[in-house]
Amino acid sequence: QVQLVESGGGSVQSGGSLRLSCAASGRTSSVYRMGWLRQAPGKEREYLASITWNAGSTFYTDSAKGRFTISRDNAKNTVYLEMTSLKSEDTAIYYCAADDSRNGSWDYWGKGTLVTVNS
C-alpha cells in the first residue's frame, strides 16, 4: 500500500502561483509513476501531469503545458506541482495519484487539496 498526502493548496489571486506537494509513504519502492489530477466543481476529474519515479520522465496534458511543472524529490518521497499564471478556471480540488501496476490506471489516491483562484 502507498499513502499519499497533498498540501500547499489555498486561495490565490488570478495571475499568482502556488506549489503543491504530495508526500508518499508506505511501499514507495513499488511506485512506477506519480501524477496530479484535478476536479473542478461540476466537472469530471482531469489528468494534468505525471512523472516516473525513477527516471523522472514527465508528461503533461494540454491543460497543464506551459504553466504547470511537475517534479519529484526521491529522497523526500515527494512530488510537486508548480503552478504559475493561475486563472479562475484552475479552481479545483487537486489530487495526487500513484501508479504501481503500470497498466495505465492510478492505484492510489490522496484526499486532495483545494486551490481557489480569485479573479
Coordinates of N, CA and C in Angstrom, one line a residue:
Q1 N 0.8 -1.2 0.0 CA 0.0 0.0 0.0 C 0.9 1.2 0.0
V2 N 0.4 2.3 -0.7 CA 1.0 3.6 -0.7 C 0.1 4.6 -0.2
Q3 N 0.5 5.4 0.7 CA -0.3 6.5 1.2 C 0.2 7.8 0.6
L4 N -0.7 8.7 0.3 CA -0.4 10.0 -0.4 C -1.1 11.1 0.4
V5 N -0.4 12.2 0.7 CA -0.9 13.3 1.4 C -0.5 14.6 0.6
E6 N -1.5 15.3 0.1 CA -1.3 16.5 -0.6 C -1.3 17.7 0.4
S7 N -0.5 18.8 0.0 CA -0.5 20.0 0.8 C -0.2 21.2 -0.2
G8 N -0.4 22.4 0.3 CA 0.0 23.5 -0.5 C -1.1 24.3 -1.1
G9 N -2.3 23.7 -1.0 CA -3.5 24.4 -1.6 C -3.8 25.6 -0.8
G10 N -4.7 26.4 -1.4 CA -5.1 27.7 -0.7 C -5.8 28.6 -1.7
S11 N -5.9 29.8 -1.3 CA -6.5 30.9 -2.1 C -5.5 31.8 -2.7
V12 N -5.6 32.1 -3.9 CA -4.6 32.9 -4.6 C -5.3 33.8 -5.6
Q13 N -4.7 35.0 -5.9 CA -5.2 35.9 -6.9 C -4.9 35.4 -8.3
S14 N -5.7 35.8 -9.2 CA -5.5 35.4 -10.6 C -4.1 36.0 -11.0
G15 N -3.4 35.2 -11.7 CA -2.0 35.5 -12.1 C -1.0 35.1 -11.2
G16 N -1.4 34.6 -10.0 CA -0.4 34.2 -9.0 C 0.1 32.8 -9.2
S17 N 0.9 32.3 -8.2 CA 1.5 31.0 -8.3 C 1.3 30.2 -7.0
L18 N 1.3 28.9 -7.1 CA 1.2 28.0 -6.0 C 2.1 26.8 -6.3
R19 N 2.6 26.2 -5.2 CA 3.3 24.9 -5.3 C 2.6 23.9 -4.4
L20 N 2.1 22.9 -5.1 CA 1.5 21.8 -4.3 C 2.6 20.7 -4.1
S21 N 2.4 20.0 -3.0 CA 3.3 18.9 -2.6 C 2.5 17.7 -2.4
C22 N 3.1 16.5 -2.6 CA 2.4 15.3 -2.4 C 3.5 14.3 -1.7
A23 N 3.3 14.1 -0.4 CA 4.2 13.2 0.3 C 3.7 11.8 0.2
A24 N 4.6 10.9 -0.2 CA 4.2 9.5 -0.3 C 4.9 8.7 0.8
S25 N 4.2 7.7 1.3 CA 4.7 6.8 2.3 C 4.2 5.4 2.1
G26 N 4.8 4.5 2.8 CA 4.4 3.1 2.6 C 5.3 2.4 1.6
R27 N 4.7 1.6 0.7 CA 5.5 0.8 -0.2 C 5.9 1.7 -1.4
T28 N 6.6 2.7 -1.2 CA 7.0 3.6 -2.3 C 8.0 3.0 -3.3
S29 N 8.6 1.9 -2.9 CA 9.6 1.3 -3.8 C 8.9 0.6 -5.0
S30 N 7.5 0.4 -4.9 CA 6.8 -0.2 -5.9 C 6.2 0.8 -6.9
V31 N 6.3 2.1 -6.6 CA 5.7 3.1 -7.5 C 6.4 3.3 -8.8
Y32 N 5.7 3.3 -9.9 CA 6.3 3.5 -11.2 C 6.2 5.0 -11.6
R33 N 5.0 5.6 -11.4 CA 4.9 7.0 -11.7 C 3.9 7.6 -10.7
M34 N 4.0 8.9 -10.6 CA 3.1 9.8 -9.8 C 2.5 10.8 -10.7
G35 N 1.3 11.2 -10.3 CA 0.6 12.2 -11.2 C -0.2 13.1 -10.4
W36 N -0.6 14.2 -11.1 CA -1.6 15.2 -10.5 C -2.8 15.2 -11.4
L37 N -3.9 15.3 -10.8 CA -5.2 15.4 -11.4 C -6.0 16.4 -10.7
R38 N -7.0 17.0 -11.3 CA -7.9 17.9 -10.6 C -9.3 17.7 -10.9
Q39 N -10.2 18.2 -10.0 CA -11.6 18.2 -10.3 C -12.3 19.5 -9.9
A40 N -12.8 20.2 -10.9 CA -13.4 21.5 -10.7 C -14.9 21.2 -10.4
P41 N -15.5 22.1 -9.7 CA -17.0 22.0 -9.3 C -17.8 21.7 -10.6
G42 N -18.6 20.6 -10.5 CA -19.5 20.2 -11.6 C -18.8 19.6 -12.8
K43 N -17.5 19.3 -12.7 CA -16.8 18.8 -13.9 C -16.2 17.4 -13.5
E44 N -15.8 16.7 -14.5 CA -15.1 15.4 -14.3 C -13.7 15.6 -13.9
R45 N -13.1 14.6 -13.3 CA -11.7 14.7 -12.9 C -10.8 14.8 -14.1
E46 N -9.8 15.6 -14.1 CA -9.0 15.9 -15.3 C -7.5 15.6 -15.0
Y47 N -6.9 14.9 -15.8 CA -5.5 14.5 -15.7 C -4.7 15.7 -16.1
L48 N -3.6 16.0 -15.3 CA -2.8 17.2 -15.6 C -1.4 16.8 -16.0
A49 N -0.7 16.0 -15.2 CA 0.7 15.7 -15.4 C 1.1 14.5 -14.6
S50 N 2.2 13.9 -15.1 CA 2.8 12.7 -14.4 C 4.3 12.7 -14.5
I51 N 4.9 12.0 -13.6 CA 6.4 11.9 -13.6 C 6.8 10.4 -13.2
T52 N 7.7 9.8 -13.9 CA 8.1 8.5 -13.5 C 9.0 8.6 -12.3
W53 N 8.9 7.7 -11.4 CA 9.5 7.8 -10.1 C 11.1 7.7 -10.2
N54 N 11.5 6.8 -11.0 CA 13.0 6.5 -11.1 C 13.6 7.5 -12.1
A55 N 13.2 7.5 -13.3 CA 13.8 8.2 -14.4 C 13.5 9.7 -14.4
G56 N 12.3 10.1 -13.8 CA 11.9 11.5 -13.8 C 11.4 11.9 -15.1
S57 N 10.9 11.0 -16.0 CA 10.3 11.4 -17.2 C 9.0 12.0 -17.0
T58 N 8.7 13.1 -17.6 CA 7.4 13.9 -17.4 C 6.5 13.8 -18.6
F59 N 5.2 14.0 -18.3 CA 4.2 14.0 -19.3 C 3.2 15.1 -18.8
Y60 N 2.7 15.9 -19.8 CA 1.8 17.0 -19.5 C 0.6 16.9 -20.5
T61 N -0.6 17.1 -20.0 CA -1.7 17.2 -20.9 C -1.7 18.7 -21.3
D62 N -2.6 19.0 -22.3 CA -2.7 20.3 -22.8 C -3.1 21.3 -21.7
S63 N -3.9 20.8 -20.8 CA -4.3 21.7 -19.7 C -3.2 22.2 -18.8
A64 N -2.1 21.5 -18.8 CA -1.0 21.8 -17.9 C 0.2 22.4 -18.6
K65 N 0.3 22.1 -19.9 CA 1.5 22.6 -20.6 C 1.7 24.1 -20.6
G66 N 2.9 24.5 -20.3 CA 3.3 25.9 -20.3 C 3.1 26.6 -19.0
R67 N 2.2 26.2 -18.1 CA 2.0 26.9 -16.8 C 2.3 26.0 -15.6
F68 N 2.2 24.7 -15.8 CA 2.4 23.8 -14.6 C 3.7 23.0 -14.9
T69 N 4.4 22.7 -13.8 CA 5.6 21.9 -13.8 C 5.6 20.9 -12.7
I70 N 5.8 19.6 -13.1 CA 5.8 18.5 -12.1 C 7.2 18.2 -11.9
S71 N 7.5 17.9 -10.6 CA 8.9 17.5 -10.3 C 8.8 16.5 -9.1
R72 N 10.0 15.9 -8.8 CA 10.0 15.0 -7.6 C 11.3 15.1 -6.9
D73 N 11.2 14.7 -5.6 CA 12.4 14.6 -4.8 C 12.4 13.2 -4.1
N74 N 13.1 12.3 -4.7 CA 13.1 11.0 -4.3 C 13.5 10.8 -2.8
A75 N 14.5 11.6 -2.4 CA 15.0 11.5 -1.1 C 13.9 11.8 0.0
K76 N 12.9 12.7 -0.4 CA 11.8 13.1 0.4 C 10.5 12.3 0.1
N77 N 10.6 11.5 -0.9 CA 9.4 10.8 -1.4 C 8.2 11.7 -1.6
T78 N 8.6 12.8 -2.3 CA 7.6 13.9 -2.5 C 7.6 14.3 -4.0
V79 N 6.4 14.6 -4.5 CA 6.2 15.1 -5.8 C 5.6 16.5 -5.7
Y80 N 5.9 17.3 -6.6 CA 5.5 18.7 -6.6 C 4.7 19.1 -7.8
L81 N 3.9 20.0 -7.7 CA 3.3 20.6 -8.9 C 3.3 22.1 -8.7
E82 N 4.2 22.7 -9.5 CA 4.4 24.2 -9.5 C 3.4 24.8 -10.5
M83 N 2.6 25.7 -10.1 CA 1.5 26.3 -10.9 C 1.7 27.8 -11.0
T84 N 1.8 28.3 -12.2 CA 2.0 29.7 -12.4 C 0.9 30.3 -13.3
S85 N 0.8 31.6 -13.3 CA -0.2 32.3 -14.1 C -1.6 31.7 -13.9
L86 N -1.9 31.5 -12.7 CA -3.2 30.9 -12.3 C -4.4 31.7 -12.8
K87 N -5.4 31.0 -13.2 CA -6.6 31.6 -13.7 C -7.8 31.1 -12.9
S88 N -8.9 31.8 -12.9 CA -10.1 31.3 -12.2 C -10.5 29.9 -12.5
E89 N -10.3 29.5 -13.8 CA -10.7 28.2 -14.2 C -9.8 27.1 -13.7
D90 N -8.7 27.5 -13.0 CA -7.9 26.5 -12.3 C -8.4 26.1 -10.9
T91 N -9.4 26.8 -10.5 CA -10.1 26.5 -9.2 C -10.6 25.1 -9.2
A92 N -10.1 24.3 -8.3 CA -10.4 22.8 -8.3 C -9.8 22.2 -7.0
I93 N -10.2 21.0 -6.8 CA -9.5 20.1 -5.9 C -8.4 19.4 -6.6
Y94 N -7.2 19.5 -6.2 CA -6.1 18.8 -6.8 C -5.7 17.6 -6.1
Y95 N -5.6 16.5 -6.9 CA -5.3 15.2 -6.3 C -4.0 14.7 -6.8
C96 N -3.3 14.0 -5.9 CA -2.1 13.3 -6.2 C -2.4 11.8 -6.4
A97 N -1.8 11.1 -7.3 CA -2.1 9.7 -7.5 C -0.8 9.0 -7.8
A98 N -0.8 7.7 -7.5 CA 0.4 6.8 -7.8 C 0.0 5.6 -8.5
D99 N 0.9 5.2 -9.4 CA 0.7 4.0 -10.2 C 1.8 3.0 -9.9
D100 N 1.4 1.8 -9.5 CA 2.4 0.8 -9.3 C 2.1 -0.4 -10.1
S101 N 1.1 -0.4 -10.9 CA 0.7 -1.6 -11.7 C 1.1 -1.4 -13.2
R102 N 1.5 -0.2 -13.6 CA 2.0 0.0 -14.9 C 0.9 -0.4 -16.0
N103 N -0.3 -0.3 -15.6 CA -1.4 -0.7 -16.6 C -2.2 0.6 -17.1
G104 N -1.6 1.7 -16.8 CA -2.3 3.0 -17.2 C -3.3 3.5 -16.3
S105 N -3.5 2.9 -15.2 CA -4.5 3.4 -14.2 C -3.8 3.9 -13.0
W106 N -4.5 4.6 -12.2 CA -4.0 5.1 -10.9 C -4.4 4.2 -9.8
D107 N -3.5 3.7 -9.0 CA -3.8 2.7 -8.0 C -4.0 3.3 -6.6
Y108 N -3.4 4.4 -6.3 CA -3.6 5.1 -5.0 C -3.9 6.6 -5.2
W109 N -4.6 7.1 -4.3 CA -5.1 8.5 -4.4 C -4.9 9.2 -3.0
G110 N -4.5 10.5 -3.1 CA -4.6 11.3 -1.9 C -6.0 11.8 -1.7
K111 N -6.2 12.5 -0.7 CA -7.6 13.1 -0.4 C -7.8 14.4 -1.1
G112 N -6.8 15.0 -1.6 CA -6.9 16.2 -2.4 C -6.6 17.5 -1.6
T113 N -6.3 18.5 -2.3 CA -6.1 19.8 -1.7 C -6.8 20.9 -2.5
L114 N -7.5 21.8 -1.9 CA -8.3 22.8 -2.6 C -7.5 24.0 -3.1
V115 N -7.6 24.3 -4.3 CA -7.0 25.5 -4.9 C -8.1 26.4 -5.4
T116 N -8.1 27.6 -4.8 CA -9.1 28.6 -5.3 C -8.4 29.8 -5.8
V117 N -8.7 30.2 -7.1 CA -8.1 31.3 -7.7 C -9.2 32.4 -7.9
N118 N -8.9 33.5 -7.2 CA -9.8 34.6 -7.2 C -9.5 35.6 -8.3
S119 N -10.5 36.0 -9.1 CA -10.3 36.9 -10.2 C -10.5 38.4 -9.7

